[in-house]
mmCIF file of C-alpha atoms in Angstrom:
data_model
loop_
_atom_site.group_PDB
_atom_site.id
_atom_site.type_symbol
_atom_site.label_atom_id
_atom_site.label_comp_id
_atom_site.label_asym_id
_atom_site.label_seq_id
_atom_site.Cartn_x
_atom_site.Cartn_y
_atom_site.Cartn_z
ATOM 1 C CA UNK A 1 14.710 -13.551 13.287
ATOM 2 C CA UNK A 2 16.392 -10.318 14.210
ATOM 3 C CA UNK A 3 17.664 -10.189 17.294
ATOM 4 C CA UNK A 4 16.150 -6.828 17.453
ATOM 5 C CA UNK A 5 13.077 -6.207 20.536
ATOM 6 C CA UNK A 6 10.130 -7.008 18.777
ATOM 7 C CA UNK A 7 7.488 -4.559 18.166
ATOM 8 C CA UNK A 8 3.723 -5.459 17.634
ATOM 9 C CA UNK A 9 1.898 -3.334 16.071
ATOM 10 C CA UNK A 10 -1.886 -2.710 15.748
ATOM 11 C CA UNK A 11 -4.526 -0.749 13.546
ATOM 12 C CA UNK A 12 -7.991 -1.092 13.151
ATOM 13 C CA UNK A 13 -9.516 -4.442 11.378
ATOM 14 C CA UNK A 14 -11.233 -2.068 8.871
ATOM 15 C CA UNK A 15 -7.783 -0.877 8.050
ATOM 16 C CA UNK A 16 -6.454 -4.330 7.194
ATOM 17 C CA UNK A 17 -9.645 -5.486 4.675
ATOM 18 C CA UNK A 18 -9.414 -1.606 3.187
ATOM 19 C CA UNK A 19 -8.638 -0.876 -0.712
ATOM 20 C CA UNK A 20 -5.550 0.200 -1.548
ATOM 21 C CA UNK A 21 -2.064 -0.183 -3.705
ATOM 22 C CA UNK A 22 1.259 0.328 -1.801
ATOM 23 C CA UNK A 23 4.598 -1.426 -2.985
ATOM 24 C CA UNK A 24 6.396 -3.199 -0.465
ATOM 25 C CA UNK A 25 8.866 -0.182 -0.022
ATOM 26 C CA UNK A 26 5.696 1.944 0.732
ATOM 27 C CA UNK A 27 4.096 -0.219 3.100
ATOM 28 C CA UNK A 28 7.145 -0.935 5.165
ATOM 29 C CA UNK A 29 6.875 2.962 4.684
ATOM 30 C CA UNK A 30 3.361 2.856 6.133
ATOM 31 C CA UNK A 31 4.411 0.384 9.024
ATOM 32 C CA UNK A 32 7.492 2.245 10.202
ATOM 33 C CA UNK A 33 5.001 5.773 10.606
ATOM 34 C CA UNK A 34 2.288 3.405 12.327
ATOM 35 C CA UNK A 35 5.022 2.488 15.068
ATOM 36 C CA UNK A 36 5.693 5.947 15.736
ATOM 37 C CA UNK A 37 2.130 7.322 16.097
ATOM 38 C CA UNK A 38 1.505 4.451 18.486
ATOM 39 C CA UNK A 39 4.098 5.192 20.379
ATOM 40 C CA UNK A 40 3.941 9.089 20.490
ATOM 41 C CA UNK A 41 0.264 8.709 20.934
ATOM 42 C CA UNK A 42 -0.297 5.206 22.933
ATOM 43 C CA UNK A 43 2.241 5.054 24.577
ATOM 44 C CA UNK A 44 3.950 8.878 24.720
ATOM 45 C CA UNK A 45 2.118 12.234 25.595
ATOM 46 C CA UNK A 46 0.612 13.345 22.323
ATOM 47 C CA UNK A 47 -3.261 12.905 23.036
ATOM 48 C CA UNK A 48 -6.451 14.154 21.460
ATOM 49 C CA UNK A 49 -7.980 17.508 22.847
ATOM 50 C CA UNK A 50 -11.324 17.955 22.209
ATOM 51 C CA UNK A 51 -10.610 15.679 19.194
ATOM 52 C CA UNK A 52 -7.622 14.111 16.895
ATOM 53 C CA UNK A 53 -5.265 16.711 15.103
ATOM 54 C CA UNK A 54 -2.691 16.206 12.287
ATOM 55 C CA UNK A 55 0.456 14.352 13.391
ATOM 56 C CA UNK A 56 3.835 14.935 13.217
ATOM 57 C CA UNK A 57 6.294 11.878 13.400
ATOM 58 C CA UNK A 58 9.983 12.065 13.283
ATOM 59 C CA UNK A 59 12.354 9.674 11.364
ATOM 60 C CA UNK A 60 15.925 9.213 11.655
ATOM 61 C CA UNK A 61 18.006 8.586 8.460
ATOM 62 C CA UNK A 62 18.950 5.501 9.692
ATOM 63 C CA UNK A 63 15.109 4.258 9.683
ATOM 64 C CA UNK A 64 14.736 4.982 6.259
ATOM 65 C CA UNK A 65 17.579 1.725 5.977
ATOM 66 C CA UNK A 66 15.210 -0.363 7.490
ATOM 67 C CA UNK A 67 12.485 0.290 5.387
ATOM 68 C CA UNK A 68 14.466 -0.450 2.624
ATOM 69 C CA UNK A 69 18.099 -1.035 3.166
ATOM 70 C CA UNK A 70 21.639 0.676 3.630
ATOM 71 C CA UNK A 71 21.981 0.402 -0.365
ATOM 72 C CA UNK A 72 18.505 1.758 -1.328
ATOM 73 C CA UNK A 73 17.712 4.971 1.176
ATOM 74 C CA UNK A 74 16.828 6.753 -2.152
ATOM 75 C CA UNK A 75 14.154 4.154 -2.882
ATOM 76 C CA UNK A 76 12.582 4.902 1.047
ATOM 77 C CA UNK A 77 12.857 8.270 -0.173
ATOM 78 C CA UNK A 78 10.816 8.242 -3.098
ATOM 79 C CA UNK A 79 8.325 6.137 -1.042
ATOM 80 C CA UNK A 80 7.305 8.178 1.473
ATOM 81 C CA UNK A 81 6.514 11.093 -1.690
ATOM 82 C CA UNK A 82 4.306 8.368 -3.574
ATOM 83 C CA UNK A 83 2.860 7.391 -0.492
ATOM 84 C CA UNK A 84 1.315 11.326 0.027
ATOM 85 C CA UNK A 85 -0.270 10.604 -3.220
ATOM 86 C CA UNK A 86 -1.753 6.912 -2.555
ATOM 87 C CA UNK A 87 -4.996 6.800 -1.153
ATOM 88 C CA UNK A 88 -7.051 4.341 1.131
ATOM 89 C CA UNK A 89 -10.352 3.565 0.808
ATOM 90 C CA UNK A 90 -12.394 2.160 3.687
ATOM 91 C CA UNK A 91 -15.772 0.452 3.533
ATOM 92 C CA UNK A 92 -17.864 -0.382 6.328
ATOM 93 C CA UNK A 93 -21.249 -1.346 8.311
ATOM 94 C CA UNK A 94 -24.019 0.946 7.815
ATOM 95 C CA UNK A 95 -22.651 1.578 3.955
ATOM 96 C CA UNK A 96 -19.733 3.674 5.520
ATOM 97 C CA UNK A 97 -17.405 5.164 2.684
ATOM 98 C CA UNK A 98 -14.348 6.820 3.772
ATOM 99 C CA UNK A 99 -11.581 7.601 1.272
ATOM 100 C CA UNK A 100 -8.483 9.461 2.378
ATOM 101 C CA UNK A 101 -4.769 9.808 1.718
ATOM 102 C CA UNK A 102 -2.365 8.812 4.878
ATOM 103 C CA UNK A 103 -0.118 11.530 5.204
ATOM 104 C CA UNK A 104 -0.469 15.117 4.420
ATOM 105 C CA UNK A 105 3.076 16.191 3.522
ATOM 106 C CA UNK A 106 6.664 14.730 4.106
ATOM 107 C CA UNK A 107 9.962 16.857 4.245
ATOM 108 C CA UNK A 108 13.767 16.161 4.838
ATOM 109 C CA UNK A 109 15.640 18.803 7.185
ATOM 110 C CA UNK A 110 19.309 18.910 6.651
ATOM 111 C CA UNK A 111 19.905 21.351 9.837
ATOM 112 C CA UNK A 112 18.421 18.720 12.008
ATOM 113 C CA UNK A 113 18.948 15.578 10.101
ATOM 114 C CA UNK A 114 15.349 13.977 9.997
ATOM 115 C CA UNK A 115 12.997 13.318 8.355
ATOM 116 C CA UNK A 116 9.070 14.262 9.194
ATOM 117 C CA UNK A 117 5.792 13.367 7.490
ATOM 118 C CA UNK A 118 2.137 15.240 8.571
ATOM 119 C CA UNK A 119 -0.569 11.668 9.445
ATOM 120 C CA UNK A 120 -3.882 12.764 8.614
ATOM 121 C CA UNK A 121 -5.917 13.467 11.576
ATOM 122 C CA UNK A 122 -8.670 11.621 9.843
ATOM 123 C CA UNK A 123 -6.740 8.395 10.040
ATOM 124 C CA UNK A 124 -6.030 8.701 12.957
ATOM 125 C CA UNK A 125 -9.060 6.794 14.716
ATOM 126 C CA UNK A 126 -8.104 3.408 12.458
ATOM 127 C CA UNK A 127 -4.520 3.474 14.841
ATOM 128 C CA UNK A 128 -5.159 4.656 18.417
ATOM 129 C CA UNK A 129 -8.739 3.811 19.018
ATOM 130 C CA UNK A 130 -8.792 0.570 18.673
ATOM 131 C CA UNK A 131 -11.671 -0.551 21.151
ATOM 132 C CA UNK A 132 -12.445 -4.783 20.173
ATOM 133 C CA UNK A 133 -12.120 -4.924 16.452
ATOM 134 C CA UNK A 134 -7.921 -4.809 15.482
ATOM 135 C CA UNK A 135 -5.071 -6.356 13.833
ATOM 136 C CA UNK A 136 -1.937 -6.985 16.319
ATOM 137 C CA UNK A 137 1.320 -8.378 14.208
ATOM 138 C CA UNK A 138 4.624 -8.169 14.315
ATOM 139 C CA UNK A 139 6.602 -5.510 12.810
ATOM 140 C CA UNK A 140 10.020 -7.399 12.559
ATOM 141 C CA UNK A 141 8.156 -10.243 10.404
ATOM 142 C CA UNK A 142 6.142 -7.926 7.971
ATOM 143 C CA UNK A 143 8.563 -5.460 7.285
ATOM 144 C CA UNK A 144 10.949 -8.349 5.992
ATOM 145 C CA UNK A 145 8.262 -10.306 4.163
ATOM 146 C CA UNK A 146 9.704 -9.528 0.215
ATOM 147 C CA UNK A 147 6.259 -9.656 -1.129
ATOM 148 C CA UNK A 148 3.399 -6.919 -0.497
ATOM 149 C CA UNK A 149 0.980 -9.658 -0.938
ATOM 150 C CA UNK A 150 3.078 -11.619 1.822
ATOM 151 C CA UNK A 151 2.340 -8.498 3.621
ATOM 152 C CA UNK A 152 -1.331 -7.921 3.030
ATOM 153 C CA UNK A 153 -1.941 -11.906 3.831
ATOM 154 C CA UNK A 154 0.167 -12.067 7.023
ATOM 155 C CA UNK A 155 -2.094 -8.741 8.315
ATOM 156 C CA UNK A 156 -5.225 -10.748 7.388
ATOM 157 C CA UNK A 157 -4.282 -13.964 9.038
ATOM 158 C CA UNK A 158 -3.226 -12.074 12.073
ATOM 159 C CA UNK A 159 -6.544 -10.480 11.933
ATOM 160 C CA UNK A 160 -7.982 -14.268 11.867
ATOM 161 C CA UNK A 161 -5.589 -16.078 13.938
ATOM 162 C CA UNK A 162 -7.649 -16.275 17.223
ATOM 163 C CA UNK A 163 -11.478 -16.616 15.132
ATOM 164 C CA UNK A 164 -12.095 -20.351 15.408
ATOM 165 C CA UNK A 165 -14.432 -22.195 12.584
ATOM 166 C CA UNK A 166 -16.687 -25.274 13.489
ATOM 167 C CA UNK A 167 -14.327 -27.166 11.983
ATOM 168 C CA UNK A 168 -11.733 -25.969 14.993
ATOM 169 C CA UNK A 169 -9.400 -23.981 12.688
ATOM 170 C CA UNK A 170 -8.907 -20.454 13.091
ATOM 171 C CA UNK A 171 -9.622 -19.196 8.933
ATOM 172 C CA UNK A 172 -11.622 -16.641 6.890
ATOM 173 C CA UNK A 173 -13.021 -16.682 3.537
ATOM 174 C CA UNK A 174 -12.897 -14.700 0.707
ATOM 175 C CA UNK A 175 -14.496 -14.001 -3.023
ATOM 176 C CA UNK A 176 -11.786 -13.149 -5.365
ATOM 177 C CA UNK A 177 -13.779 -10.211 -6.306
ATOM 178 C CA UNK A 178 -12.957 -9.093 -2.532
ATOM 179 C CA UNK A 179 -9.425 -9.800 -3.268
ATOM 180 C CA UNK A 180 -9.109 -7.848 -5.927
ATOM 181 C CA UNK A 181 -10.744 -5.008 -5.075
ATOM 182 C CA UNK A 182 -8.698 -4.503 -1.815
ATOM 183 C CA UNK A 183 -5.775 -4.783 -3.235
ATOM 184 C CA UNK A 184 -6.523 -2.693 -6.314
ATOM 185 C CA UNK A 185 -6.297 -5.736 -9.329
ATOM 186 C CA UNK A 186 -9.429 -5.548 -11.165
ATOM 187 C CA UNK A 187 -7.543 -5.144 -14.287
ATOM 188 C CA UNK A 188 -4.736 -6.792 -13.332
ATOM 189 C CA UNK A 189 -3.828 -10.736 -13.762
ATOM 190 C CA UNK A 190 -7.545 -11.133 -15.585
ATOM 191 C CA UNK A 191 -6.640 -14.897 -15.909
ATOM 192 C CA UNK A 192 -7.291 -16.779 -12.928
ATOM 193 C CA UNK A 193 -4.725 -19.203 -12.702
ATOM 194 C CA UNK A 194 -2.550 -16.304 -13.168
ATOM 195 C CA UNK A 195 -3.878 -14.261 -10.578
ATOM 196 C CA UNK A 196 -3.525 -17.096 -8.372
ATOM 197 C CA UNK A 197 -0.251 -17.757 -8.671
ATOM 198 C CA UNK A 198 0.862 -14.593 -8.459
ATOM 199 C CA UNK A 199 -0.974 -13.227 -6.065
ATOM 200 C CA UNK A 200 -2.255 -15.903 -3.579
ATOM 201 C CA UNK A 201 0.559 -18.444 -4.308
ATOM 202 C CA UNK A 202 3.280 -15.807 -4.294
ATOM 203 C CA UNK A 203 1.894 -15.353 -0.178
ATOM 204 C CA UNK A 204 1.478 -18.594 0.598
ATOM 205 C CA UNK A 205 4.920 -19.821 -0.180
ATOM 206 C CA UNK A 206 7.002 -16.849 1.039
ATOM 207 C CA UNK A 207 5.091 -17.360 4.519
ATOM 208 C CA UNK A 208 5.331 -20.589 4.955
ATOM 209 C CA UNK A 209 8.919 -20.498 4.051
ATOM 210 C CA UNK A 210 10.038 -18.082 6.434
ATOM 211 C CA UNK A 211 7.288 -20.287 8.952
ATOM 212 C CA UNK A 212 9.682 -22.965 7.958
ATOM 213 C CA UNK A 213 12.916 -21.083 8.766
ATOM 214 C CA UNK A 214 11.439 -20.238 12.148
ATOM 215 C CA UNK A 215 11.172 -16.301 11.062
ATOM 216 C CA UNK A 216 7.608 -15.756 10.783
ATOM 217 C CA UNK A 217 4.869 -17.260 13.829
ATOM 218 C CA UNK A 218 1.753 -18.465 11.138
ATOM 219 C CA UNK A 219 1.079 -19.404 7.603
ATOM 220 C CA UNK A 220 -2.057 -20.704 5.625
ATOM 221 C CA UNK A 221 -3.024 -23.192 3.197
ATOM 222 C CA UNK A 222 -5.981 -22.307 0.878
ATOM 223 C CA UNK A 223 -8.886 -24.289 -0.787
ATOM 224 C CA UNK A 224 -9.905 -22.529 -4.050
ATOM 225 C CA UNK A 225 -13.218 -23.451 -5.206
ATOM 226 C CA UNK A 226 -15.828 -22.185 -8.098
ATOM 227 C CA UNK A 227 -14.276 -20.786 -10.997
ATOM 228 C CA UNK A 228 -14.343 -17.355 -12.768
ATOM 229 C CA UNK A 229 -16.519 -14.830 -10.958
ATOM 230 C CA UNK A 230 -17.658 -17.378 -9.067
ATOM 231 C CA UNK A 231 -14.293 -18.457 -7.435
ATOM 232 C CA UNK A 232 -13.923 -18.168 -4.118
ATOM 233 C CA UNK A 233 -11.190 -19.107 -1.515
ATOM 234 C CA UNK A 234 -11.233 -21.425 1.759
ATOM 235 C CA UNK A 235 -8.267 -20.029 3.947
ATOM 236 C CA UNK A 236 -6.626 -21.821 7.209
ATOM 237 C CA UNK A 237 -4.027 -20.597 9.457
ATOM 238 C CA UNK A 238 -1.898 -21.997 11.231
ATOM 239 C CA UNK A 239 0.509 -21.338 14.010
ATOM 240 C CA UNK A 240 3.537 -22.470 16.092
ATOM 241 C CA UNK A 241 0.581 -23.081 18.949
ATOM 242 C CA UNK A 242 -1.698 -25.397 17.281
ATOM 243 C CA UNK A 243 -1.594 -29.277 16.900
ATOM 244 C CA UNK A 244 -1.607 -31.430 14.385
ATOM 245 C CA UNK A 245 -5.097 -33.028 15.118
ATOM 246 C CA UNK A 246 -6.426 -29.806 14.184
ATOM 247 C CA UNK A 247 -5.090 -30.013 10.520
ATOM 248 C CA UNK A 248 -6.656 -33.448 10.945
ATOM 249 C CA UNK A 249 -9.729 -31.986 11.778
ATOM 250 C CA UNK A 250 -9.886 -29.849 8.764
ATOM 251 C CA UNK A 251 -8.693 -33.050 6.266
ATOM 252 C CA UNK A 252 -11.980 -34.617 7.496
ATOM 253 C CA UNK A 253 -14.270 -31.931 7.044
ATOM 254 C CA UNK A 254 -12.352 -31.634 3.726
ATOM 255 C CA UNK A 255 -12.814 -34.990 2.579
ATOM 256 C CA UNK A 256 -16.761 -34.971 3.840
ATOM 257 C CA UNK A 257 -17.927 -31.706 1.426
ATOM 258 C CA UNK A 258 -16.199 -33.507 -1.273
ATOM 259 C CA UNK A 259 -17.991 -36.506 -0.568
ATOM 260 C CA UNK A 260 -21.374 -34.278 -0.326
ATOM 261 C CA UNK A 261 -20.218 -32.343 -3.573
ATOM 262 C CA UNK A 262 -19.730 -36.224 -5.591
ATOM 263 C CA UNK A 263 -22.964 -37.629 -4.298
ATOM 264 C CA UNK A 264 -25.054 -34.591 -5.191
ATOM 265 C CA UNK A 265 -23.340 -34.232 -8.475
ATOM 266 C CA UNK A 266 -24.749 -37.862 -9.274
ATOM 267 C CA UNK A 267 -28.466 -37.169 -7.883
ATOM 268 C CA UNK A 268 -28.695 -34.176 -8.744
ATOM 269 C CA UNK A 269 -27.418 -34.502 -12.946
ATOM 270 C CA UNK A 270 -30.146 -32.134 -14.544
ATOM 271 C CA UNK A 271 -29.504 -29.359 -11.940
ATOM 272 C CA UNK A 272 -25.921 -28.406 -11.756
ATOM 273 C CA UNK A 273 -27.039 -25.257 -10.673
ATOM 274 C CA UNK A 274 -28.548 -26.322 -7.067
ATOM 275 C CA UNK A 275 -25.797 -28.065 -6.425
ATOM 276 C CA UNK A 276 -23.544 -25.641 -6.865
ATOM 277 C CA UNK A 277 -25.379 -23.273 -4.599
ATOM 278 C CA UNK A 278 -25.422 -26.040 -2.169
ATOM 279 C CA UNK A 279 -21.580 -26.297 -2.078
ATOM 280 C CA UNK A 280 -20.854 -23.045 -1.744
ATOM 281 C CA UNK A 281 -23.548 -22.299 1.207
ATOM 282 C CA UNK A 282 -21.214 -25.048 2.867
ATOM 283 C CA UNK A 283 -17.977 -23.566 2.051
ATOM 284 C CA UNK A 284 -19.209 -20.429 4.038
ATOM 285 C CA UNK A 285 -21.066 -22.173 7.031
ATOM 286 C CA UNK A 286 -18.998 -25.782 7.425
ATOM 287 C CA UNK A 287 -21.587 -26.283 10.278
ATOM 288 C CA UNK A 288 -23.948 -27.189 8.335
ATOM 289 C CA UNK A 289 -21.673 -30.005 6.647
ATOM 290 C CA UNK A 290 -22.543 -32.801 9.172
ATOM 291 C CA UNK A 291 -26.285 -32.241 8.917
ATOM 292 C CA UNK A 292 -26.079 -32.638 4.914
ATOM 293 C CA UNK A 293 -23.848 -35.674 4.829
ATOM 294 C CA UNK A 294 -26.305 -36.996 7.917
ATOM 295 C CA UNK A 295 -29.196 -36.782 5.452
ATOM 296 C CA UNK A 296 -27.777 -38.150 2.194
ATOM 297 C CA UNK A 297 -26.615 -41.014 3.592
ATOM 298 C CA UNK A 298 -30.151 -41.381 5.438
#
């Protein structure tokens, strides 16, 4: 890992699950302004009066290196103009709908060497008030993940890491339908197995790589089940701090819905249909798993 201070950074949860389509050059784009609004604002003197106002944040040349590299400044360049045009879409409780571009305006000054972009003041809420419901991850790991689906996974597992399932494995669950509409790919990859692999597959293996390498502090295995529309996907994470009895735990709880899934299958021939709403009621509350196998073996 860099031998660097580490900086964690944080935004609202609603933030992390929101809808929309950065590169990787813009989103280390997008991290590199978060860190400086938190600090100016969280940290620094800039506070709201009488409510939030647009924000001004300061770059150095030399950050635009980081988002990118020494050989690609340009690049960092020309993300931070598509990222004035890129929007984010949030959707909430209460049928909140809140669509919004992140920055205003972004500008180079030769006299004073720097770089500044204008954060929305309406975006402002998802980073500084944070209150319960937030995302904390590093910044050294997910600005040198390669992929922006590494990216967009590693924020979503951070967002899970502490939320402990029945099954004693900290994990969330998603529709690929959810998938794809946060990250923009309804038209995109319209073969599953494709959009699997290079999508979900593509994460998986770069994080558990640099898990491997010691560089990055979680990764996640995933369960795909259902197929088409129906699909859906069983994620677990796992990091430096848990055991290996709770991977065990999971392989058991694993093993028993596939048990429940076989033994329906063969009572149930004539109504494929129940069963498969049965199966995926459990792959959404494995609490209920014990009670089921408990009665068909009864």
């Amino acid at each position: 890992m860099s031998e660097k201070k580490d900086v964690t950074l944080c935004h609202a949860n609603v933030l992390t699950e929101s809808r929309y389509n950065f590169n990787r050059i813009e989103k280390n784009c997008l991290y590199k302004i978060i860190e400086q609004v938190r600090r100016d604002y969280v940290e620094g003197t800039a506070k709201a009066n009488g409510g939030f106002q647009n924000m001004h944040v300061t770059m150095q040349p030399n950050v635009l290196e980081e988002i990118a590299d020494r050989a690609h400044r340009k690049q960092a360049e020309a993300a931070l103009i598509s990222l004035r045009k890129r929007d984010i879409e949030i959707r909430g409780e209460e049928d909140l709908w809140f669509n919004s571009g992140f920055i205003n305006w972004c500008e180079y000054d030769p006299k004073a060497k720097v770089y500044r972009v204008e954060v929305s003041y309406r975006i402002m809420p998802y980073l500084v008030e944070l209150a319960k419901c937030y995302t904390a991850y590093s910044l050294t790991i997910a600005i040198t993940l390669k992929s922006v689906y590494s990216q967009r996974f590693y924020e979503l597992c951070c967002q899970y890491r502490n939320r402990i399932e029945n099954d004693g494995l900290a994990g969330f669950h998603k529709t690929q339908q959810q998938l794809r509409e946060m990250f923009c790919l309804e038209d995109k990859y319209p073969d599953c197995y494709d959009f699997n692999k290079r999508v979900i597959k593509k994460a998986q293996d770069e994080l558990k790589a640099t898990y491997d390498k010691g560089q990055c502090d979680l990764y996640f295995d995933v369960y795909i089940k259902g197929r088409g529309t129906e699909m859906c996907y069983d994620f677990k994470i796992y990091t430096r701090e848990q055991s290996d009895r709770q991977k065990e735990v999971f392989e058991d709880v694993r093993k028993k819905w596939l048990y429940i899934q076989n033994r329906m299958t063969a009572i149930y021939k004539r109504d494929p249909k129940f069963v498969q709403g049965v199966m995926k009621t459990l792959d959404f509350k494995p609490n209920l798993i014990d009670p089921v196998l408990a009665k068909l073996q009864k």
